[in-house]
Coordinates of C-alpha atoms (C1' of nucleotides) in Angstrom, one line a residue:
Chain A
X1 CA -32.1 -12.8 -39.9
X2 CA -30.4 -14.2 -37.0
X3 CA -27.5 -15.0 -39.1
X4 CA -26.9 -11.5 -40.5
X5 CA -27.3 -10.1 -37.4
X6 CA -24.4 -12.7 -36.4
X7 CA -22.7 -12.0 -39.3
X8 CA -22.9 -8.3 -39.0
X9 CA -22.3 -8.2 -35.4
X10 CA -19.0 -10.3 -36.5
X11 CA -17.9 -7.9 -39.3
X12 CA -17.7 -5.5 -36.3
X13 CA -15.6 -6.7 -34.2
X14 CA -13.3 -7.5 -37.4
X15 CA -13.1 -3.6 -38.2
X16 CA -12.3 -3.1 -34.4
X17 CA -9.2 -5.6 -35.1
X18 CA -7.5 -2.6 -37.6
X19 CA -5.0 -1.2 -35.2
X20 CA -3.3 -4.3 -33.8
X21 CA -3.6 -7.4 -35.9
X22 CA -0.2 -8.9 -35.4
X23 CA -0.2 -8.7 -31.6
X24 CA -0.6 -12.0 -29.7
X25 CA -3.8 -13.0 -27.9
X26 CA -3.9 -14.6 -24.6
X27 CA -6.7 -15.9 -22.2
X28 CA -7.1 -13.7 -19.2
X29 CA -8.5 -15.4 -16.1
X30 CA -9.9 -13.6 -12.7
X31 CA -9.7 -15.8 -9.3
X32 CA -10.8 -14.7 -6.4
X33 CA -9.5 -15.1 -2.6
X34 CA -12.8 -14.7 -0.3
X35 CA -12.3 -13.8 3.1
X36 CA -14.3 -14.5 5.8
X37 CA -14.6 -14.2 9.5
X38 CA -15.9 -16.3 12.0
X39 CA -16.0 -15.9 15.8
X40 CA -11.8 -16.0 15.9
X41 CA -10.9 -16.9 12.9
X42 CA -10.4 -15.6 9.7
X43 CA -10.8 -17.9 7.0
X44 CA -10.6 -18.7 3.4
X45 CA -13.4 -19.9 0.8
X46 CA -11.8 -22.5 -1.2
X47 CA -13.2 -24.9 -4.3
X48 CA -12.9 -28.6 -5.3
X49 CA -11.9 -27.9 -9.1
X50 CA -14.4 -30.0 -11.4
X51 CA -12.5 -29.8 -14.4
X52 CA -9.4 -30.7 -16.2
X53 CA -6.3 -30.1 -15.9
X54 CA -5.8 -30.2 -11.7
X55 CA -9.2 -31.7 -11.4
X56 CA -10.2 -32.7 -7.8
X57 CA -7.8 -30.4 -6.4
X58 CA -8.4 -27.4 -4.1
X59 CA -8.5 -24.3 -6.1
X60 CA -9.0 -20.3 -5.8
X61 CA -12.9 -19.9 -7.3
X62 CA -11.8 -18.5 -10.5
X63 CA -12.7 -18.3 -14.5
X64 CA -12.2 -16.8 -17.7
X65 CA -13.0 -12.7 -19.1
X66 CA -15.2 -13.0 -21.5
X67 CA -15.2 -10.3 -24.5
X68 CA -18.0 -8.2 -23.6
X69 CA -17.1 -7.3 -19.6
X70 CA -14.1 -5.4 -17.8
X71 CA -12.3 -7.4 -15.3
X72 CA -14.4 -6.2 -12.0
X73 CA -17.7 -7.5 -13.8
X74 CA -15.9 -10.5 -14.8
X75 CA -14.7 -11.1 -10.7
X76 CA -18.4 -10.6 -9.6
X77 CA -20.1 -12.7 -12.6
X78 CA -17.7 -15.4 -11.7
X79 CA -18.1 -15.2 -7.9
X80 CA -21.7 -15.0 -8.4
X81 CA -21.9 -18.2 -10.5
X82 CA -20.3 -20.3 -8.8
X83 CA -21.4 -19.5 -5.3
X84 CA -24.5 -17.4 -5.2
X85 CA -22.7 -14.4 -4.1
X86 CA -23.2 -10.7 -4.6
X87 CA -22.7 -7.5 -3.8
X88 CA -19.9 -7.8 -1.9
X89 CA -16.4 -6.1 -1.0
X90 CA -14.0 -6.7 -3.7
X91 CA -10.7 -5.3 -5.0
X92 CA -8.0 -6.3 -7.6
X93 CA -4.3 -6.6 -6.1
X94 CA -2.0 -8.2 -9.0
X95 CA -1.8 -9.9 -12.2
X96 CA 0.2 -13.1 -12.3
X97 CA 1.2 -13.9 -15.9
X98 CA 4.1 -16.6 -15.6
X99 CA 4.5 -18.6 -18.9
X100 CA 3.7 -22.3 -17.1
X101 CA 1.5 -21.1 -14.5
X102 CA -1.4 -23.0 -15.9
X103 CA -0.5 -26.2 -17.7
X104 CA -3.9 -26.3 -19.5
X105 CA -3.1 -23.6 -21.3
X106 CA -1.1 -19.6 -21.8
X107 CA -3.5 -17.5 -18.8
X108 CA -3.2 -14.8 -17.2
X109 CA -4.3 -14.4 -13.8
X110 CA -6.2 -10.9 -12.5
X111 CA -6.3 -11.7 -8.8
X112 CA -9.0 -10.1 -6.2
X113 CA -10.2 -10.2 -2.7
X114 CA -13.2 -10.4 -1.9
X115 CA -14.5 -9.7 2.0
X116 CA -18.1 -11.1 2.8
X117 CA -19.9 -11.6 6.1
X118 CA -20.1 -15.1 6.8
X119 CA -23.5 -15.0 8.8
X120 CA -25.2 -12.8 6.4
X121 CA -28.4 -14.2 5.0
X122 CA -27.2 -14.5 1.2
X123 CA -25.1 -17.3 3.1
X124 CA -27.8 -18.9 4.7
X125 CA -26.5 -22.7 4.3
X126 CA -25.9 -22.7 0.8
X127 CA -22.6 -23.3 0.1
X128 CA -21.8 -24.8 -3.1
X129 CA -20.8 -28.3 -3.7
X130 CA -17.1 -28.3 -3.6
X131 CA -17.1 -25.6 -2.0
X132 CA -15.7 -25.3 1.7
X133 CA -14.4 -22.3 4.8
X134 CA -11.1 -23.1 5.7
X135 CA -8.8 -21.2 8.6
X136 CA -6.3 -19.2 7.0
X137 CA -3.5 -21.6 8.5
X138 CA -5.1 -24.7 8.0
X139 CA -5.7 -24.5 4.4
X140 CA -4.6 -27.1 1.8
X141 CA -2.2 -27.0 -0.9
X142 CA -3.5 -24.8 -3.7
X143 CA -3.4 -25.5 -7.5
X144 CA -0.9 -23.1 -9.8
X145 CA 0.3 -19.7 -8.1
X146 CA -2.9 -19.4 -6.2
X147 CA -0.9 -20.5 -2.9
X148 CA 1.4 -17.1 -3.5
X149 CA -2.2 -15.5 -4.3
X150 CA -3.8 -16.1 -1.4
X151 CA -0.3 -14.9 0.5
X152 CA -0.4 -11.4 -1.1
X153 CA -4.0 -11.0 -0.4
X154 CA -3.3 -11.8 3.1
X155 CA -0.4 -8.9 3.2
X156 CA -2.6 -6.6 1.5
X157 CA -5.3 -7.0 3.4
X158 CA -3.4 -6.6 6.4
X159 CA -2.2 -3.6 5.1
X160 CA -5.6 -1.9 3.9
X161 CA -7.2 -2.8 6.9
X162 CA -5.2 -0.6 9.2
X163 CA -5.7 2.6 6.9
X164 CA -8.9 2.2 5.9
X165 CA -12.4 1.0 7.1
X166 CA -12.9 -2.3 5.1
X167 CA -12.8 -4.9 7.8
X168 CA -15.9 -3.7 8.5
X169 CA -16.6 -5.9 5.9
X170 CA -16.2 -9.0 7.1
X171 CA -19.0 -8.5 10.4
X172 CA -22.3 -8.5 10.5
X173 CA -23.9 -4.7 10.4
X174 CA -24.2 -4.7 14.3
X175 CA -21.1 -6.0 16.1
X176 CA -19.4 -5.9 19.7
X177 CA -16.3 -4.0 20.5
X178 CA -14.6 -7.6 21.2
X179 CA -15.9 -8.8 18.0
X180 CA -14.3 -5.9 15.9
X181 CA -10.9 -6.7 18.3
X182 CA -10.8 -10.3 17.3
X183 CA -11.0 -9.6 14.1
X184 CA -8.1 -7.0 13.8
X185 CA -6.3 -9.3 16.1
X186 CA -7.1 -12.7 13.9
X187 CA -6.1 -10.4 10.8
X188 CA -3.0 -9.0 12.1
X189 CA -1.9 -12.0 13.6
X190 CA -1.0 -10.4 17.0
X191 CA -2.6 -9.9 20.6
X192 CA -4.1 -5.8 21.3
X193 CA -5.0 -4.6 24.6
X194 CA -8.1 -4.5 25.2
X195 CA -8.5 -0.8 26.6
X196 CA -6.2 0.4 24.5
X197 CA -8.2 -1.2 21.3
X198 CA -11.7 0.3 22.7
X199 CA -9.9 4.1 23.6
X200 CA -8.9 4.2 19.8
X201 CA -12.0 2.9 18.6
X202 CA -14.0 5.5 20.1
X203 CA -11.6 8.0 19.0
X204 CA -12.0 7.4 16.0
X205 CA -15.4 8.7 16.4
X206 CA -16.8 6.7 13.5
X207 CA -18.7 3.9 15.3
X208 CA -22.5 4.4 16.4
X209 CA -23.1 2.7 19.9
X210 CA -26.5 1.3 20.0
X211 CA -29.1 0.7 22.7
X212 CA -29.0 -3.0 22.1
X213 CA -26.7 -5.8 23.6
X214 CA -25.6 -8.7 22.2
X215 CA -26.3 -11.3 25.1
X216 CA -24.5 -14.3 23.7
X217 CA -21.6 -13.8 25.0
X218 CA -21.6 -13.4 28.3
X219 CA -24.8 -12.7 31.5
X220 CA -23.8 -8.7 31.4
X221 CA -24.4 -8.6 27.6
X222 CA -22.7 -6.1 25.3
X223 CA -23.0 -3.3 23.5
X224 CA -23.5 -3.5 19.9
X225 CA -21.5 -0.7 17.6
X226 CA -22.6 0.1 13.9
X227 CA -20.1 1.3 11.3
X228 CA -21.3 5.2 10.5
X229 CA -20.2 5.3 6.6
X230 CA -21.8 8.6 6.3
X231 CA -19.9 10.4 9.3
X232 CA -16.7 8.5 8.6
X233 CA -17.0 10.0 4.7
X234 CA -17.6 13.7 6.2
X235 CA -14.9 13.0 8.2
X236 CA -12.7 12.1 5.3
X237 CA -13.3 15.4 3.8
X238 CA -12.1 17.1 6.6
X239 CA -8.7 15.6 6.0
X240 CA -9.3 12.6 9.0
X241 CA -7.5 9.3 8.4
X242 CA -8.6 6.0 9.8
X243 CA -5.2 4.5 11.3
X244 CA -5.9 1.1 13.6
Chain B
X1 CA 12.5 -28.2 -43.3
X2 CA 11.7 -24.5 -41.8
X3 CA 8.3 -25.1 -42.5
X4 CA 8.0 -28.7 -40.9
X5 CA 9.2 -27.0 -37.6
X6 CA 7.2 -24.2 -37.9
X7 CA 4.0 -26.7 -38.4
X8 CA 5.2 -29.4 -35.4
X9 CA 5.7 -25.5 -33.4
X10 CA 2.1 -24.8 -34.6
X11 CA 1.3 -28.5 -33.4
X12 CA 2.6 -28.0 -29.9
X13 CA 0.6 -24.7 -29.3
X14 CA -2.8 -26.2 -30.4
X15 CA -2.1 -29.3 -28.3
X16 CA -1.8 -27.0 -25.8
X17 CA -5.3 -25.4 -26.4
X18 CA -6.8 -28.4 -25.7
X19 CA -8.4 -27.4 -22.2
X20 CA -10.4 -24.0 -22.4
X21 CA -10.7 -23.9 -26.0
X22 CA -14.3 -22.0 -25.8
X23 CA -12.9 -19.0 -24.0
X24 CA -12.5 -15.4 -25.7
X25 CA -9.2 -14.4 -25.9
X26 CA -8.1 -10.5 -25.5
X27 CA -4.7 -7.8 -26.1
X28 CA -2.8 -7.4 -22.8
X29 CA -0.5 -4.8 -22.9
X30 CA 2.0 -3.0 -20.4
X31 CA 2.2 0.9 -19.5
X32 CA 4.7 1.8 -17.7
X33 CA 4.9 5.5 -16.0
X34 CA 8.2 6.3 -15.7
X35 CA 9.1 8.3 -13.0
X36 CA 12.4 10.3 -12.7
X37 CA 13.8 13.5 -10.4
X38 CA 15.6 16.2 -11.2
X39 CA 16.5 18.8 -8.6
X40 CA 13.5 19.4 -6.7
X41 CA 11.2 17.9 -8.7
X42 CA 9.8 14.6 -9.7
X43 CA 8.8 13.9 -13.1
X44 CA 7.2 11.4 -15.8
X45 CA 8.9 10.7 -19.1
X46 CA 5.9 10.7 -21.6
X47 CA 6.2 10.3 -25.6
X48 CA 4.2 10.9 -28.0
X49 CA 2.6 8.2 -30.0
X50 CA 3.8 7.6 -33.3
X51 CA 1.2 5.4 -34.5
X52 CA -2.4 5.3 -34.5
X53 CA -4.9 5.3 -33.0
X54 CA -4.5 8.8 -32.0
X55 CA -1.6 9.0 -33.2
X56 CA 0.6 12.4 -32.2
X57 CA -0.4 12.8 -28.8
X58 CA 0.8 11.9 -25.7
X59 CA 1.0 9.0 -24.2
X60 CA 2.8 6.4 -21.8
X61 CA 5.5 3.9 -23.2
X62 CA 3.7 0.7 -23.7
X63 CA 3.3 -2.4 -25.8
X64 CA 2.3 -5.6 -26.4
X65 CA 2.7 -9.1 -24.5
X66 CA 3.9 -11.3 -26.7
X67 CA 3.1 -15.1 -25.5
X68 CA 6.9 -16.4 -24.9
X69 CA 7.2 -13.7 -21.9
X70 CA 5.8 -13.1 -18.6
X71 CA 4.3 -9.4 -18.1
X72 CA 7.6 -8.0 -16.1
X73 CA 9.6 -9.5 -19.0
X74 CA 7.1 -7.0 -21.0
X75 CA 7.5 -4.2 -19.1
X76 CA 11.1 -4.4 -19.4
X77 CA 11.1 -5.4 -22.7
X78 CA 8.8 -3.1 -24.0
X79 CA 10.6 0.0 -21.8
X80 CA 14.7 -0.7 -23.2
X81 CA 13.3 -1.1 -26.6
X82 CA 12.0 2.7 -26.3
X83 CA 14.0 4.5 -24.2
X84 CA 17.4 2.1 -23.8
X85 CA 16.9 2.0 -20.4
X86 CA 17.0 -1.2 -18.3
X87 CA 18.2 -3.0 -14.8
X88 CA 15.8 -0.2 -13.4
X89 CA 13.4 -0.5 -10.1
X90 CA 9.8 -1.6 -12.0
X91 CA 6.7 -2.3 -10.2
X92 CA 3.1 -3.7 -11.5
X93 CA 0.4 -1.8 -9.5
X94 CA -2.6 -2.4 -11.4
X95 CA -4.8 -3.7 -14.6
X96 CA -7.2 -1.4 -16.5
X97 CA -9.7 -3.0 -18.1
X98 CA -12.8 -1.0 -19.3
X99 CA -14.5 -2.2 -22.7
X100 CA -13.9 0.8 -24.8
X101 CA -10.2 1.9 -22.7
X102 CA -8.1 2.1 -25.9
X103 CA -10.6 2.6 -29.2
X104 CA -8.8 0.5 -31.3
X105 CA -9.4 -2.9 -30.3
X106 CA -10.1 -4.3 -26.9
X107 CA -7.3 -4.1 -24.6
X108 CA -6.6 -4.8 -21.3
X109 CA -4.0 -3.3 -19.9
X110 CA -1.3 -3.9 -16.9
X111 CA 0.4 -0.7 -15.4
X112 CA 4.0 -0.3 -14.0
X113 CA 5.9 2.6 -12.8
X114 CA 9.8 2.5 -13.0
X115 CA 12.2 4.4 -11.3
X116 CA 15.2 5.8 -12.2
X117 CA 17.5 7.9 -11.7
X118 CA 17.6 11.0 -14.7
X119 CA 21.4 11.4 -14.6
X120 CA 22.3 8.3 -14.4
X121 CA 25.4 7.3 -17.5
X122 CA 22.9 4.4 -19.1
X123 CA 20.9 8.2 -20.0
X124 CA 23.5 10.6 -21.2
X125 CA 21.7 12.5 -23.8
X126 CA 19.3 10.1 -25.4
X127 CA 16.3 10.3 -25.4
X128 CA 14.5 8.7 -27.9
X129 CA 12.7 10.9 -30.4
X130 CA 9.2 12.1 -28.9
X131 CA 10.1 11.4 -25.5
X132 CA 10.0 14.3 -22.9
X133 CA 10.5 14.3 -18.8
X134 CA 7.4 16.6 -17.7
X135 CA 7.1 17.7 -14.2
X136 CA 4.1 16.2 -12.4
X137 CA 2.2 18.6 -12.2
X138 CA 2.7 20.5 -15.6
X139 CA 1.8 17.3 -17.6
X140 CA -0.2 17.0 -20.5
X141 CA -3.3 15.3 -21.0
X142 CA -2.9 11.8 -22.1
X143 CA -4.8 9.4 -24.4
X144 CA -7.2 6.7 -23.2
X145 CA -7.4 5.9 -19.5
X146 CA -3.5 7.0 -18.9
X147 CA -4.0 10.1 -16.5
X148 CA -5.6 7.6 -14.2
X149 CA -3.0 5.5 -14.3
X150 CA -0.5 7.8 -13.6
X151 CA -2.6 9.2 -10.9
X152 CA -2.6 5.5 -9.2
X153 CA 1.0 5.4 -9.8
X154 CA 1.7 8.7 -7.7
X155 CA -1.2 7.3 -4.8
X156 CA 1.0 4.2 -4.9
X157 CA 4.5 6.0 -5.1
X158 CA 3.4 8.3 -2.3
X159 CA 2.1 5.3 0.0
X160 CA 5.3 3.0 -0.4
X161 CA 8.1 5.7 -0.5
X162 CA 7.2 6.2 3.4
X163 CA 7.5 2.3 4.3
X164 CA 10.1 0.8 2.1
X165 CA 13.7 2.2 0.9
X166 CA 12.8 2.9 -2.9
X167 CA 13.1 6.1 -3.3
X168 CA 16.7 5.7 -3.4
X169 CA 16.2 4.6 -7.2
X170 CA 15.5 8.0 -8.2
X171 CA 18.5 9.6 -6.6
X172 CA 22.0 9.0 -7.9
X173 CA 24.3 7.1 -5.6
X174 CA 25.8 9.4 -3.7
X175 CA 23.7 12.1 -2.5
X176 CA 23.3 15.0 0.2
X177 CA 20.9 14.9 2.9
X178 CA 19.2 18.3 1.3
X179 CA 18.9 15.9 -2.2
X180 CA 16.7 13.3 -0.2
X181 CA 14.7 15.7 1.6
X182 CA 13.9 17.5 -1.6
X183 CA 13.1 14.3 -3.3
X184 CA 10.1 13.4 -0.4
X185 CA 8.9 16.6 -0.7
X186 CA 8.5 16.5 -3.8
X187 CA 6.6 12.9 -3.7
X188 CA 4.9 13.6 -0.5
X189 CA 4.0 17.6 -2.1
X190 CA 4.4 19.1 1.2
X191 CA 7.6 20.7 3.3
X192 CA 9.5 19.0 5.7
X193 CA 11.7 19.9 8.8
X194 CA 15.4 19.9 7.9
X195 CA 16.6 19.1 11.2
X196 CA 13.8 16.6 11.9
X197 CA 14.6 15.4 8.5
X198 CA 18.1 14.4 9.1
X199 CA 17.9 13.1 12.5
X200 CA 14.8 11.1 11.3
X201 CA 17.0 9.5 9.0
X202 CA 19.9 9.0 10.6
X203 CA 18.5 7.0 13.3
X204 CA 17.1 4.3 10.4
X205 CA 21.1 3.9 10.4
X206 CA 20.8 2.4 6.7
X207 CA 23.0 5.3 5.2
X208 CA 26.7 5.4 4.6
X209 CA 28.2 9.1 5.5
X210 CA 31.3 9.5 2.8
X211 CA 34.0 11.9 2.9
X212 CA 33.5 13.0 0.0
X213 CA 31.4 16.5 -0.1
X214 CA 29.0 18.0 -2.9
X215 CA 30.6 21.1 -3.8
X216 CA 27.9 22.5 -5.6
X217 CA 25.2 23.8 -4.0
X218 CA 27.2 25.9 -1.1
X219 CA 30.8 26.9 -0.4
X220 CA 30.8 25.1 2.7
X221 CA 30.2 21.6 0.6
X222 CA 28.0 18.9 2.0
X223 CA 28.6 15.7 2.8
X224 CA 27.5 12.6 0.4
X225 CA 25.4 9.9 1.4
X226 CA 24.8 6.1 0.4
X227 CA 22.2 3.7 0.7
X228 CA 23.2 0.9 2.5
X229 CA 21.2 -1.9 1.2
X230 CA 23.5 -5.2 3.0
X231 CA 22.7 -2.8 6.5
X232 CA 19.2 -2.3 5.2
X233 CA 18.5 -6.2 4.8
X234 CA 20.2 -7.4 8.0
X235 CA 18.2 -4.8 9.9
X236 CA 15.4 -5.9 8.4
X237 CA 15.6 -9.5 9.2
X238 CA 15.7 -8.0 13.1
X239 CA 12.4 -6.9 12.7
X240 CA 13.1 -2.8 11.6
X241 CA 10.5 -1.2 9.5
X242 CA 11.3 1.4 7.5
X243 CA 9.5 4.9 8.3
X244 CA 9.9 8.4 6.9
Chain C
dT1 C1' 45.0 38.4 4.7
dA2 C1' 40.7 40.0 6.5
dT3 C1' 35.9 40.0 5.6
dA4 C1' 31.6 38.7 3.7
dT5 C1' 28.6 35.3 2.1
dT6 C1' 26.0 31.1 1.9
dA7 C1' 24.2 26.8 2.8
dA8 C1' 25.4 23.0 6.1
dA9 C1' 25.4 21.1 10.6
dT10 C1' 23.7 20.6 15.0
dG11 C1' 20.4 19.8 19.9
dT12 C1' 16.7 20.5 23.1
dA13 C1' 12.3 21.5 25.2
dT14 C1' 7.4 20.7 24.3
dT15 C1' 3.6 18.4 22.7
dT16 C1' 1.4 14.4 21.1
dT17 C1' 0.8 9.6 20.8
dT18 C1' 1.3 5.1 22.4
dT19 C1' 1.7 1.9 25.8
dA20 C1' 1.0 -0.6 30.2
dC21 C1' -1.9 -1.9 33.5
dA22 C1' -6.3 -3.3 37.7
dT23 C1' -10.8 -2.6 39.5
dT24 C1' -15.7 -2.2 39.4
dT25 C1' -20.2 -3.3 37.2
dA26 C1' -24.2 -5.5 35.2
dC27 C1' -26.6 -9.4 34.5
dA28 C1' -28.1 -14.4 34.6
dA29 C1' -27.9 -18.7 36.8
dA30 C1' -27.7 -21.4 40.6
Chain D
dT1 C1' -28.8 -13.8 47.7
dT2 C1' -24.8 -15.4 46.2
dT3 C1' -21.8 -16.6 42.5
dG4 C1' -19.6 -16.4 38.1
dT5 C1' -18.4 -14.2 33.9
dA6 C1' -17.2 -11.0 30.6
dA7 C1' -17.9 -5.9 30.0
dA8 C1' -16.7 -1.4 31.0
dT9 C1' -13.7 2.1 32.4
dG10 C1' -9.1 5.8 33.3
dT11 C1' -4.5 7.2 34.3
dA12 C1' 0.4 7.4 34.7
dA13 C1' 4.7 6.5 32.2
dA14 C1' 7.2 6.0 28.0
dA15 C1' 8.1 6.9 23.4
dA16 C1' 7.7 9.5 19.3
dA17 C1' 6.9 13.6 16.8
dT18 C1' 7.3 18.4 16.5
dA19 C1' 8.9 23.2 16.7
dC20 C1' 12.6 25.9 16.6
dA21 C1' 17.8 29.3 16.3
dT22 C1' 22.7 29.4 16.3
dT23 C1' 27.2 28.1 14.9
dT24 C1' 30.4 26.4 11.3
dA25 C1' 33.1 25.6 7.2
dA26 C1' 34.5 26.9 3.1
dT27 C1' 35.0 30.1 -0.9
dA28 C1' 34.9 34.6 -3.0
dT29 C1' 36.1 39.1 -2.8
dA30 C1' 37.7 43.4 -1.0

DNA sequence: TATATTAAATGTATTTTTTACATTTACAAA
DNA sequence: TTTGTAAATGTAAAAAATACATTTAATATA
């Protein structure tokens, strides 16, 4: 029975192959660049690759599209696997399809970011072997393209992140005003005044303040801030833009 | 003899195989929305499909990549064997994936727009049987997941038109001030300030003023313009954005 | 050759946004 | 109670964006 079924299930996807039988196949890859961001410093999740060709070296985490998923699934399935991830920020930016870009064989590459909190709990210590945070100019040599990968990611998110509300992302749910600063400022790569950084902030009007303070960082304590997705989508409908 | 190559050929591919031989392997194609403008408005060149699945309606141009080509190469490819057209402005924006996009086999595909400009010689008259230039907004529906495509392409037009210098593609060489004014209104959808318009642009300083004069749309005549890309570059390098 | 017609060309005052910048405050630790 | 530390706060100046009306150059025509 299991062999018919097999069978059957086989004969299917044959009668699906009608329209386009003399086109070439290739293997389509997804590979992932994961931001994170701690105290300063935004940084970049990077793998020891356990496999042939490129073994040992450090590598984007990254693997194959298999038949029966579209390429999102395929991002968060691999992501998942190989570090216990999910349910995070994630968003395609290119496909890299040069001839020789992987010697092992003809791939194509759907590339996505991927923004996590590094403190959240789903972190909690486990990090896969092989697996390591590095500071976004301190990382090593990459395998293939995914050196250029990770460099468009970094434009795009810089991009993104002044137009719209994903470096949110990247904090914990309750966060300081300084904290949100030093993360635009590590992302952007440039110093912002501090008034000047708080005034837009709170024109933005999309931040709740609460009544608790984050004490860690200095004897006065300060105010922690939630992101307020419902007002900030009502006041998308009223034709606001997010612009830091 | 021809058969001994083709088998060592045969030989080399499989050799190459060796490495992620268990993976599926899936269609890529390329789509490419083709964007052109004709005097105050911007349009798509669509054609219809002249094979099936769903055959007879309309669709964008789009093919196959073959394995000795990257996925620009495709694009281009793909686009001068349909139309004739190439050396064009082409962009990859994004990769559509879903299981069941195109009904007759599994497909992914990877989306372009182009830009070019509608009068330009390499055009003259042909257009290839079943292609048709359809203003934006009067186009017709499209086959598998191709309106949102061209809906991303316009998101993405609209978005990088106002930072970087490409809308000159869809303008002839020389054109008037009132020609480039029409042409982001007609991308942006909204109206603009003539006088703002010009002295906007005149202080990016990337435009040539000729002497020459377009006689056609007034009896006074009015001036031609040229993109200056060597100015455009060297400013660049000094740190000027682009901004309309 | 004078006149009419049409779109092109031009500048400024006002409003809005962005920038630069220094002092006081709240709390914990000594 | 004093001290140290980062947090909180507001305003004036500069720059950018906006709103807006008249004159001009050329052809066509009377």
């Amino acid at each position: 029975m299991k062999i018919t079924s097999k069978d059957s299930s086989k004969k299917d996807a044959n009668m699906k192959l009608q329209y386009y039988q003399k086109e070439d196949q290739v293997l389509l890859a997804v590979d992932c660049i994961i931001f994170g961001f701690d105290k300063k410093d935004l940084k970049v999740l990077l793998v020891k690759r356990d496999f042939e060709p490129e073994k040992g070296k450090w590598s984007l985490i990254g693997g194959f599209l298999k038949r029966n998923e579209n390429l999102d699934e395929a991002a968060n399935r691999v992501l998942n696997t190989l570090t216990g991830i999910k349910d995070i920020y994630m968003e395609q930016f290119y496909t890299y399809s040069e001839i020789d870009r992987d010697p092992g064989q003809r791939t194509i590459s759907v590339a996505y970011f991927a923004l996590i909190d590094v403190h959240s709990h789903q972190f909690d210590g486990i990090l896969i072997d092989g697996a390591q945070w590095f500071k976004l100019n301190k990382r090593p040599q990459l395998i293939f393209d995914h050196n250029q990968m990770v460099q468009k990611a970094i434009n795009r998110l810089r991009r993104k992140t002044q137009t719209k509300p994903i470096g949110f992302e990247l904090l914990p749910e309750k966060f300081t005003m300084r904290q949100l600063q030093n993360l635009y400022e590590s992302i952007l790569d440039c110093k912002l005044d501090k008034r000047n950084f708080i005034n837009k902030v709170n024109q933005l009007d999309i931040l709740d303040k609460l009544d608790e303070k984050d004490m860690t960082s200095s004897r006065k304590g300060s105010f922690l801030y939630r992101f307020n997705e419902k007002k900030y989508k009502e006041k998308l409908e009223e034709g606001f833009n997010f612009k830091i």
